[in-house]
């Protein structure tokens, strides 16, 4: 069976800074290594997709890269911005794959920019992801752990855009026989209100179950840059994975027993995580 784990930007970086790693990155990657070893022992495989966090969102916002340059050629600011964000993302990706390789995980990185030309941002049709999926599948067949990430990519209509790791998760799940997608973040799941603000009682209430039929809006106040839709965007892509791809989708806090159980295909669901389902 195949598991995709999304290492959220809030878990691997300090999103309040710029190009700052999370102080807990080592411990998170230790848990990823444990999950890989457990899956391998059971005959299962793992794909990793990581977010950009402070290595992508502030830069994309500053240079307005999600909206793109919308002309045949980019101006000087866009050239600078696109080059800069790509350098930042490569720095983060290199750190992730280097530290995992040092832990004995046979990772190989796949850069979306090299395999995908988008068309109108997140509305890019799934056939555009074929080359990306083919390379991912090839690495899996050889026994490697593919590592992809949210990226700045070229776009037919915008010139360039920001491609969220959540979008990549969705299209991988459409093409590959994925059993489960697990989002690892720095909180226990989806809350009724932003738990980091602690202003209202609802901020401590976890939505342990979300149906694809739910139409609720989660109340959040973003104190950091997030150009890919934030929590609400993550909820919508998680619902699409469940409804369109028939995969289990969970959001967990890294480092917890729940996180390890979900990554290793256990079914010990608790109220300290969020699980998505058809009903």
Coordinates of C-alpha atoms in Angstrom, one line a residue:
X1 CA 0.0 0.0 0.0
X2 CA 1.1 3.6 -0.6
X3 CA 1.0 6.4 1.9
X4 CA 1.6 10.1 1.2
X5 CA 2.7 12.3 4.0
X6 CA 2.6 16.1 3.8
X7 CA 5.1 17.8 6.0
X8 CA 3.4 21.1 6.5
X9 CA 5.2 24.4 6.3
X10 CA 4.2 25.3 9.9
X11 CA 5.8 22.0 11.1
X12 CA 9.1 22.3 9.3
X13 CA 9.7 26.0 9.4
X14 CA 9.1 29.1 11.6
X15 CA 6.4 30.8 9.5
X16 CA 6.8 34.0 11.5
X17 CA 10.2 34.5 10.1
X18 CA 11.8 34.4 6.7
X19 CA 13.9 31.3 5.7
X20 CA 13.9 30.0 9.3
X21 CA 13.6 26.3 10.1
X22 CA 11.4 24.9 12.9
X23 CA 13.3 24.4 16.1
X24 CA 11.7 20.9 16.2
X25 CA 12.7 19.8 12.6
X26 CA 15.1 17.1 13.8
X27 CA 12.5 15.4 16.0
X28 CA 9.9 15.6 13.2
X29 CA 12.3 13.9 10.7
X30 CA 13.1 11.3 13.4
X31 CA 9.4 10.4 13.4
X32 CA 9.3 10.3 9.6
X33 CA 12.2 7.9 9.6
X34 CA 10.4 5.6 12.1
X35 CA 7.2 5.7 10.0
X36 CA 9.3 4.8 6.9
X37 CA 10.9 1.8 8.7
X38 CA 7.5 0.6 10.0
X39 CA 6.0 0.9 6.5
X40 CA 8.9 -0.9 4.8
X41 CA 8.7 -3.8 7.3
X42 CA 5.0 -4.2 6.3
X43 CA 5.8 -4.1 2.6
X44 CA 4.3 -0.6 2.1
X45 CA 5.7 2.5 0.5
X46 CA 6.0 6.2 1.3
X47 CA 5.9 9.5 -0.7
X48 CA 6.8 12.8 1.1
X49 CA 5.5 16.2 0.0
X50 CA 6.7 19.2 2.0
X51 CA 5.3 22.7 2.2
X52 CA 7.3 25.9 1.8
X53 CA 6.5 27.8 5.0
X54 CA 8.9 30.7 5.6
X55 CA 11.0 29.6 2.6
X56 CA 8.1 30.4 0.1
X57 CA 5.1 32.3 1.4
X58 CA 6.8 35.6 2.3
X59 CA 8.7 35.6 -1.0
X60 CA 5.7 34.8 -3.1
X61 CA 3.7 37.6 -1.4
X62 CA 6.5 40.1 -1.8
X63 CA 6.9 39.6 -5.5
X64 CA 3.2 38.7 -6.2
X65 CA 4.2 35.4 -7.8
X66 CA 0.9 33.6 -7.4
X67 CA -0.8 36.1 -9.7
X68 CA 2.1 35.8 -12.2
X69 CA 3.6 38.3 -14.6
X70 CA 0.8 37.9 -17.2
X71 CA 3.0 39.0 -20.1
X72 CA 5.1 37.2 -22.6
X73 CA 8.2 38.0 -20.7
X74 CA 8.7 38.9 -17.0
X75 CA 10.0 42.3 -15.9
X76 CA 13.1 42.7 -13.7
X77 CA 11.2 42.4 -10.4
X78 CA 9.6 39.1 -11.5
X79 CA 12.9 37.8 -12.7
X80 CA 14.4 38.6 -9.3
X81 CA 11.5 37.3 -7.4
X82 CA 11.1 34.0 -9.2
X83 CA 14.9 33.3 -9.0
X84 CA 14.9 34.2 -5.3
X85 CA 12.0 32.0 -4.3
X86 CA 13.4 29.1 -6.2
X87 CA 16.7 29.5 -4.4
X88 CA 14.9 29.5 -1.1
X89 CA 12.8 26.5 -1.9
X90 CA 15.9 24.6 -3.0
X91 CA 17.6 25.4 0.2
X92 CA 14.7 24.0 2.2
X93 CA 14.3 20.9 0.0
X94 CA 18.1 20.2 0.2
X95 CA 17.9 20.4 4.0
X96 CA 15.0 18.0 4.2
X97 CA 16.4 15.3 1.8
X98 CA 19.9 15.6 3.3
X99 CA 18.7 15.1 6.9
X100 CA 16.5 12.2 5.8
X101 CA 19.3 10.5 3.9
X102 CA 21.5 10.8 6.9
X103 CA 18.8 8.9 8.9
X104 CA 18.9 6.1 6.4
X105 CA 15.8 6.9 4.4
X106 CA 16.6 6.5 0.6
X107 CA 15.0 9.7 -0.6
X108 CA 15.2 11.3 -4.1
X109 CA 13.8 14.7 -4.7
X110 CA 11.5 15.6 -7.5
X111 CA 11.2 19.3 -8.4
X112 CA 7.8 20.2 -9.8
X113 CA 9.2 23.1 -11.8
X114 CA 11.1 20.6 -13.9
X115 CA 8.1 18.3 -14.7
X116 CA 5.1 20.5 -14.8
X117 CA 3.9 23.5 -16.8
X118 CA 0.7 24.8 -15.1
X119 CA -2.3 26.3 -16.7
X120 CA -4.2 28.9 -14.6
X121 CA -2.7 28.0 -11.2
X122 CA -4.5 25.4 -9.1
X123 CA -7.0 24.8 -11.9
X124 CA -4.3 23.1 -14.0
X125 CA -5.8 19.9 -15.5
X126 CA -4.6 16.6 -14.1
X127 CA -3.1 15.5 -17.4
X128 CA -0.4 18.2 -17.0
X129 CA 0.8 16.2 -14.0
X130 CA 1.6 13.1 -16.0
X131 CA 5.3 13.6 -16.2
X132 CA 5.6 14.4 -12.5
X133 CA 3.6 11.3 -11.6
X134 CA 5.6 9.1 -14.0
X135 CA 8.9 10.1 -12.3
X136 CA 7.3 9.6 -8.9
X137 CA 6.1 6.1 -9.9
X138 CA 9.5 5.2 -11.3
X139 CA 11.3 6.1 -8.1
X140 CA 8.8 4.0 -6.1
X141 CA 9.3 1.0 -8.3
X142 CA 13.0 1.2 -7.7
X143 CA 12.5 1.4 -3.9
X144 CA 13.1 5.0 -3.3
X145 CA 11.1 7.5 -1.2
X146 CA 10.1 10.4 -3.6
X147 CA 10.2 13.8 -2.0
X148 CA 8.2 16.6 -3.7
X149 CA 7.3 20.1 -2.5
X150 CA 5.1 23.1 -3.1
X151 CA 6.8 25.1 -5.8
X152 CA 6.9 28.2 -8.0
X153 CA 6.2 27.0 -11.6
X154 CA 5.7 28.4 -15.0
X155 CA 2.1 28.9 -16.1
X156 CA 0.5 29.3 -19.6
X157 CA -1.9 32.0 -18.6
X158 CA -0.1 33.7 -15.7
X159 CA 3.5 33.4 -16.7
X160 CA 4.2 31.9 -13.4
X161 CA 2.3 30.8 -10.3
X162 CA 2.6 29.1 -6.9
X163 CA 1.7 25.4 -6.9
X164 CA 0.6 24.3 -3.4
X165 CA 1.8 21.0 -2.0
X166 CA -1.8 20.2 -1.3
X167 CA -2.6 20.4 -5.1
X168 CA 0.3 18.0 -5.7
X169 CA -1.1 15.6 -3.1
X170 CA -4.5 15.6 -4.9
X171 CA -3.1 14.9 -8.4
X172 CA -0.7 12.2 -7.1
X173 CA -3.8 10.6 -5.4
X174 CA -5.7 10.7 -8.7
X175 CA -2.9 8.8 -10.6
X176 CA -1.4 6.5 -8.1
X177 CA -3.0 3.7 -5.8
X178 CA -2.8 5.8 -2.6
X179 CA -4.4 4.3 0.5
X180 CA -3.9 7.3 2.8
X181 CA -2.8 11.0 2.9
X182 CA -1.6 12.3 6.2
X183 CA -1.0 16.0 6.8
X184 CA 1.5 16.7 9.6
X185 CA 1.3 20.1 11.1
X186 CA 2.0 21.9 14.4
X187 CA -1.5 21.6 15.8
X188 CA -3.7 18.5 16.5
X189 CA -6.1 19.0 13.6
X190 CA -8.7 21.4 12.4
X191 CA -10.1 23.7 15.1
X192 CA -13.3 25.7 15.2
X193 CA -11.2 28.8 15.6
X194 CA -7.5 29.5 15.4
X195 CA -6.0 27.7 18.4
X196 CA -2.9 30.0 18.4
X197 CA -5.0 33.1 19.2
X198 CA -6.7 31.5 22.2
X199 CA -9.3 34.3 22.2
X200 CA -12.5 32.3 22.3
X201 CA -13.5 28.9 23.8
X202 CA -14.0 27.4 20.4
X203 CA -10.3 27.8 19.7
X204 CA -9.7 24.7 21.8
X205 CA -12.4 22.5 20.1
X206 CA -11.1 20.1 17.5
X207 CA -13.2 19.1 14.6
X208 CA -12.4 15.4 14.8
X209 CA -14.5 14.5 11.8
X210 CA -15.3 16.4 8.6
X211 CA -17.5 15.1 5.9
X212 CA -17.0 16.1 2.3
X213 CA -20.6 17.3 2.4
X214 CA -19.9 19.8 5.2
X215 CA -20.0 23.4 4.0
X216 CA -18.7 25.0 7.2
X217 CA -16.2 27.9 7.1
X218 CA -13.4 27.7 9.7
X219 CA -12.8 30.9 11.5
X220 CA -9.1 31.8 11.3
X221 CA -7.0 35.0 11.6
X222 CA -3.7 34.6 9.7
X223 CA -0.8 36.4 11.4
X224 CA 1.7 35.1 8.8
X225 CA 1.8 35.1 5.0
X226 CA 0.0 32.2 3.3
X227 CA -0.5 32.5 -0.4
X228 CA -2.0 29.0 -0.9
X229 CA -5.4 29.4 0.8
X230 CA -4.5 28.6 4.4
X231 CA -6.6 26.2 6.5
X232 CA -9.7 26.6 4.4
X233 CA -7.8 25.8 1.2
X234 CA -6.4 22.7 2.9
X235 CA -9.9 21.5 3.9
X236 CA -11.2 21.9 0.4
X237 CA -8.3 19.9 -1.2
X238 CA -8.6 17.2 1.5
X239 CA -12.3 16.9 0.7
X240 CA -11.5 16.5 -3.0
X241 CA -9.0 13.8 -2.2
X242 CA -11.6 11.8 -0.3
X243 CA -14.5 12.3 -2.9
X244 CA -12.5 12.1 -6.1
X245 CA -9.7 9.7 -5.2
X246 CA -11.3 7.6 -2.4
X247 CA -8.4 7.8 -0.1
X248 CA -8.3 8.3 3.7
X249 CA -7.2 11.8 4.7
X250 CA -6.1 12.9 8.2
X251 CA -4.6 15.9 9.8
X252 CA -2.4 15.3 12.8
X253 CA 0.1 17.0 15.0
X254 CA 3.6 15.8 14.3
X255 CA 5.4 13.9 17.1
X256 CA 2.2 12.4 18.5
X257 CA 1.1 8.8 18.7
X258 CA -1.8 9.7 16.4
X259 CA 0.7 11.0 13.7
X260 CA 2.7 7.8 13.8
X261 CA -0.3 5.6 13.8
X262 CA -1.8 7.3 10.8
X263 CA 1.4 7.3 8.8
X264 CA 1.8 3.6 9.4
X265 CA -1.8 2.7 8.3
X266 CA -3.1 2.0 11.8
X267 CA -6.8 2.6 12.4
X268 CA -6.6 3.9 16.0
X269 CA -8.6 7.1 15.4
X270 CA -8.9 9.5 18.3
X271 CA -10.4 13.0 18.9
X272 CA -6.9 14.5 18.9
X273 CA -6.8 14.6 15.1
X274 CA -9.1 15.4 12.2
X275 CA -10.3 12.7 9.8
X276 CA -12.1 13.4 6.5
X277 CA -14.8 11.0 5.1
X278 CA -17.5 10.8 2.5
X279 CA -20.3 11.0 5.1

